mmCIF file of C-alpha atoms and ligand atoms in Angstrom:
data_model
loop_
_atom_site.group_PDB
_atom_site.id
_atom_site.type_symbol
_atom_site.label_atom_id
_atom_site.label_comp_id
_atom_site.label_asym_id
_atom_site.label_seq_id
_atom_site.Cartn_x
_atom_site.Cartn_y
_atom_site.Cartn_z
ATOM 1 C CA MET A 1 16.609 -2.201 2.819
ATOM 2 C CA LYS A 2 14.695 -0.197 -0.081
ATOM 3 C CA ILE A 3 10.931 -0.299 -0.121
ATOM 4 C CA LEU A 4 8.447 1.082 -2.506
ATOM 5 C CA VAL A 5 4.934 2.404 -1.203
ATOM 6 C CA ILE A 6 2.239 2.478 -3.813
ATOM 7 C CA ASN A 7 -1.081 4.425 -3.431
ATOM 8 C CA GLY A 8 -3.818 4.043 -6.062
ATOM 9 C CA PRO A 9 -6.730 6.057 -7.505
ATOM 10 C CA ASN A 10 -8.071 8.947 -5.407
ATOM 11 C CA LEU A 11 -5.711 8.679 -2.496
ATOM 12 C CA ASN A 12 -4.332 11.929 -3.880
ATOM 13 C CA LEU A 13 -7.453 13.571 -2.669
ATOM 14 C CA LEU A 14 -7.177 12.289 1.012
ATOM 15 C CA GLY A 15 -8.503 15.206 3.295
ATOM 16 C CA LEU A 16 -11.028 16.110 0.828
ATOM 17 C CA ARG A 17 -12.464 12.653 0.000
ATOM 18 C CA GLU A 18 -15.161 11.220 2.363
ATOM 19 C CA PRO A 19 -13.269 12.389 5.444
ATOM 20 C CA ASP A 20 -15.690 10.561 7.652
ATOM 21 C CA ILE A 21 -14.121 7.517 6.124
ATOM 22 C CA TYR A 22 -10.635 8.289 5.346
ATOM 23 C CA GLY A 23 -9.800 10.995 7.805
ATOM 24 C CA LYS A 24 -9.079 14.808 7.504
ATOM 25 C CA GLN A 25 -5.430 14.495 6.879
ATOM 26 C CA ASP A 26 -4.219 14.876 3.327
ATOM 27 C CA TYR A 27 -1.909 12.931 1.012
ATOM 28 C CA LYS A 28 1.145 15.170 1.900
ATOM 29 C CA ALA A 29 0.573 14.105 5.533
ATOM 30 C CA LEU A 30 0.528 10.467 4.619
ATOM 31 C CA VAL A 31 3.657 11.016 2.624
ATOM 32 C CA GLU A 32 5.331 12.564 5.647
ATOM 33 C CA LEU A 33 4.286 9.803 8.042
ATOM 34 C CA VAL A 34 5.767 7.189 5.589
ATOM 35 C CA GLU A 35 9.002 9.127 5.242
ATOM 36 C CA ASN A 36 9.207 9.693 9.099
ATOM 37 C CA VAL A 37 8.778 5.908 9.895
ATOM 38 C CA CYS A 38 11.107 4.815 7.189
ATOM 39 C CA ARG A 39 13.763 7.318 8.545
ATOM 40 C CA GLU A 40 13.130 5.858 12.206
ATOM 41 C CA GLU A 41 13.552 2.258 10.758
ATOM 42 C CA GLY A 42 16.618 3.021 8.690
ATOM 43 C CA ILE A 43 14.673 2.197 5.526
ATOM 44 C CA SER A 44 15.177 3.920 2.162
ATOM 45 C CA VAL A 45 11.788 4.655 0.691
ATOM 46 C CA GLU A 46 10.056 5.830 -2.532
ATOM 47 C CA LEU A 47 6.420 6.702 -2.783
ATOM 48 C CA PHE A 48 4.194 6.413 -5.870
ATOM 49 C CA GLN A 49 0.781 7.603 -6.262
ATOM 50 C CA SER A 50 -1.225 7.041 -9.504
ATOM 51 C CA ASN A 51 -4.901 7.112 -10.555
ATOM 52 C CA HIS A 52 -4.118 4.808 -13.489
ATOM 53 C CA GLU A 53 -3.958 0.933 -13.342
ATOM 54 C CA GLY A 54 -1.347 0.612 -16.147
ATOM 55 C CA ALA A 55 0.992 3.089 -14.374
ATOM 56 C CA ILE A 56 0.690 1.088 -11.166
ATOM 57 C CA VAL A 57 1.462 -2.224 -13.097
ATOM 58 C CA ASP A 58 4.466 -0.451 -14.832
ATOM 59 C CA LYS A 59 5.842 0.725 -11.411
ATOM 60 C CA ILE A 60 5.433 -2.665 -9.918
ATOM 61 C CA GLN A 61 7.206 -4.198 -12.864
ATOM 62 C CA SER A 62 10.101 -1.693 -12.414
ATOM 63 C CA ALA A 63 10.429 -2.474 -8.804
ATOM 64 C CA TYR A 64 11.955 -5.854 -9.781
ATOM 65 C CA GLY A 65 15.788 -5.810 -8.731
ATOM 66 C CA VAL A 66 15.354 -2.327 -7.431
ATOM 67 C CA PHE A 67 13.425 -2.657 -4.278
ATOM 68 C CA ASP A 68 13.366 -5.347 -1.537
ATOM 69 C CA GLY A 69 9.681 -5.061 -0.856
ATOM 70 C CA ILE A 70 6.272 -3.089 -1.595
ATOM 71 C CA VAL A 71 3.520 -1.772 0.556
ATOM 72 C CA ILE A 72 0.509 -1.297 -1.447
ATOM 73 C CA ASN A 73 -2.938 0.557 -1.159
ATOM 74 C CA PRO A 74 -4.283 -0.248 -4.553
ATOM 75 C CA ALA A 75 -7.441 1.782 -3.499
ATOM 76 C CA ALA A 76 -10.416 0.739 -5.794
ATOM 77 C CA TYR A 77 -8.357 -1.230 -8.054
ATOM 78 C CA THR A 78 -8.016 -3.610 -5.114
ATOM 79 C CA HIS A 79 -11.390 -5.045 -5.896
ATOM 80 C CA THR A 80 -11.039 -5.025 -9.762
ATOM 81 C CA SER A 81 -7.527 -5.422 -10.838
ATOM 82 C CA VAL A 82 -6.204 -8.918 -11.883
ATOM 83 C CA ALA A 83 -3.522 -6.919 -13.597
ATOM 84 C CA ILE A 84 -2.118 -5.703 -10.489
ATOM 85 C CA LEU A 85 -2.341 -9.064 -8.814
ATOM 86 C CA ASP A 86 -0.478 -10.481 -11.898
ATOM 87 C CA ALA A 87 2.227 -7.769 -11.461
ATOM 88 C CA LEU A 88 2.775 -8.322 -7.772
ATOM 89 C CA LYS A 89 3.089 -12.150 -8.568
ATOM 90 C CA ALA A 90 5.394 -11.704 -11.501
ATOM 91 C CA VAL A 91 7.941 -9.638 -9.476
ATOM 92 C CA THR A 92 7.804 -12.043 -6.495
ATOM 93 C CA LEU A 93 8.620 -9.244 -4.096
ATOM 94 C CA PRO A 94 7.165 -9.388 -0.654
ATOM 95 C CA ALA A 95 4.154 -6.998 -0.597
ATOM 96 C CA VAL A 96 1.925 -5.846 2.266
ATOM 97 C CA GLU A 97 -1.488 -4.636 1.512
ATOM 98 C CA VAL A 98 -2.883 -1.458 3.488
ATOM 99 C CA HIS A 99 -6.485 -0.177 3.585
ATOM 100 C CA ILE A 100 -7.176 3.043 5.449
ATOM 101 C CA SER A 101 -10.767 1.954 6.191
ATOM 102 C CA ASP A 102 -11.977 -1.368 7.200
ATOM 103 C CA VAL A 103 -13.015 -2.634 3.988
ATOM 104 C CA SER A 104 -14.397 -5.956 5.564
ATOM 105 C CA ARG A 105 -17.066 -3.888 7.093
ATOM 106 C CA ARG A 106 -18.119 -1.893 3.889
ATOM 107 C CA GLU A 107 -20.094 -2.598 0.778
ATOM 108 C CA SER A 108 -20.174 -6.202 -0.730
ATOM 109 C CA PHE A 109 -18.093 -5.087 -3.672
ATOM 110 C CA ARG A 110 -15.169 -4.375 -1.589
ATOM 111 C CA GLN A 111 -15.137 -7.612 -0.072
ATOM 112 C CA VAL A 112 -12.831 -9.169 -2.801
ATOM 113 C CA SER A 113 -9.044 -8.155 -2.871
ATOM 114 C CA TYR A 114 -7.320 -9.296 -5.838
ATOM 115 C CA ALA A 115 -3.953 -7.693 -4.697
ATOM 116 C CA GLY A 116 -4.239 -9.175 -1.527
ATOM 117 C CA MET A 117 -3.840 -12.564 -2.920
ATOM 118 C CA ALA A 118 -0.316 -11.742 -3.742
ATOM 119 C CA CYS A 119 0.415 -10.061 -0.318
ATOM 120 C CA ILE A 120 1.991 -11.557 2.761
ATOM 121 C CA LYS A 121 -0.149 -9.528 5.080
ATOM 122 C CA THR A 122 -3.030 -7.052 4.944
ATOM 123 C CA TYR A 123 -3.764 -4.125 7.442
ATOM 124 C CA MET A 124 -7.122 -2.496 7.263
ATOM 125 C CA GLY A 125 -9.138 0.087 9.428
ATOM 126 C CA HIS A 126 -6.099 1.513 11.180
ATOM 127 C CA GLY A 127 -6.132 4.741 9.207
ATOM 128 C CA PHE A 128 -2.837 6.112 8.258
ATOM 129 C CA GLU A 129 -1.171 4.043 11.103
ATOM 130 C CA GLY A 130 -1.696 0.955 8.928
ATOM 131 C CA TYR A 131 1.141 2.082 6.695
ATOM 132 C CA ALA A 132 3.543 2.334 9.719
ATOM 133 C CA MET A 133 2.475 -1.159 10.569
ATOM 134 C CA ALA A 134 2.779 -2.384 7.155
ATOM 135 C CA ILE A 135 6.399 -0.925 6.826
ATOM 136 C CA ARG A 136 7.454 -2.466 10.118
ATOM 137 C CA TYR A 137 5.946 -5.770 9.199
ATOM 138 C CA LEU A 138 7.822 -5.798 6.057
ATOM 139 C CA LYS A 139 11.124 -4.819 7.722
ATOM 140 C CA ALA A 140 10.767 -7.662 10.214
ATOM 141 C CA TYR A 141 9.863 -10.037 7.379
ATOM 142 C CA LEU A 142 12.858 -9.056 5.222
ATOM 143 C CA GLY A 143 15.176 -9.273 8.180
ATOM 144 C CA LYS A 144 14.209 -12.801 8.813
ATOM 145 C CA GLU A 145 14.299 -13.731 5.002
ATOM 146 C CA ASN A 146 17.977 -12.457 4.955
ATOM 147 C CA GLN A 147 19.170 -14.505 7.926
ATOM 148 C CA PRO A 148 21.738 -17.026 7.206
HETATM 149 C C1 LIG B 1 -9.397 1.986 0.340
HETATM 150 C C2 LIG B 1 -10.589 1.136 0.171
HETATM 151 C C3 LIG B 1 -11.110 0.925 -1.308
HETATM 152 O O1 LIG B 1 -12.172 0.188 -1.229
HETATM 153 C C4 LIG B 1 -11.443 2.263 -1.874
HETATM 154 O O2 LIG B 1 -11.678 1.981 -3.017
HETATM 155 C C5 LIG B 1 -10.368 3.084 -1.711
HETATM 156 C C6 LIG B 1 -9.410 3.275 -0.505
HETATM 157 C C7 LIG B 1 -8.739 2.357 1.722
HETATM 158 O O3 LIG B 1 -7.758 2.757 1.865
HETATM 159 O O4 LIG B 1 -9.603 2.141 2.636
HETATM 160 O O5 LIG B 1 -10.093 4.134 -2.543
HETATM 161 O O6 LIG B 1 -8.320 1.199 -0.270
#
């Protein structure tokens, strides 16, 4: 099982960025958490972070036929990007959406998730742990999908 974990804009600044909302741990700590969970679960993982919408679209497109599933935190593009939604729909890979903060309790402009419309599940407000939850959910989902 091979998964792709995508993080959108400004998540490279975790730790520095609004620590009261996103916590004090940095992006490197998030990478370590994801890699540790995947190691424990026997999953092969690649992490990708970009501040550019088109680069994220390109990465999703290149996942077709290479990865079994995607975990994605599109960050601010969650609320604006039809292009990321369309890319997720195009590749038809099971995708799980993650948000570190509980976006449902934040500003009104964060109440729409375009990417979420193409995802089988969303975790929000669990901090970094949401990524672990998403990875485990995706593993269970892919396990069921591949049953005879
Ligand atoms: C976020 C929530 C988004 O609204 C915000 O733009 C982010 C991070 C989260 O992980 O909580 O950059 O996706």
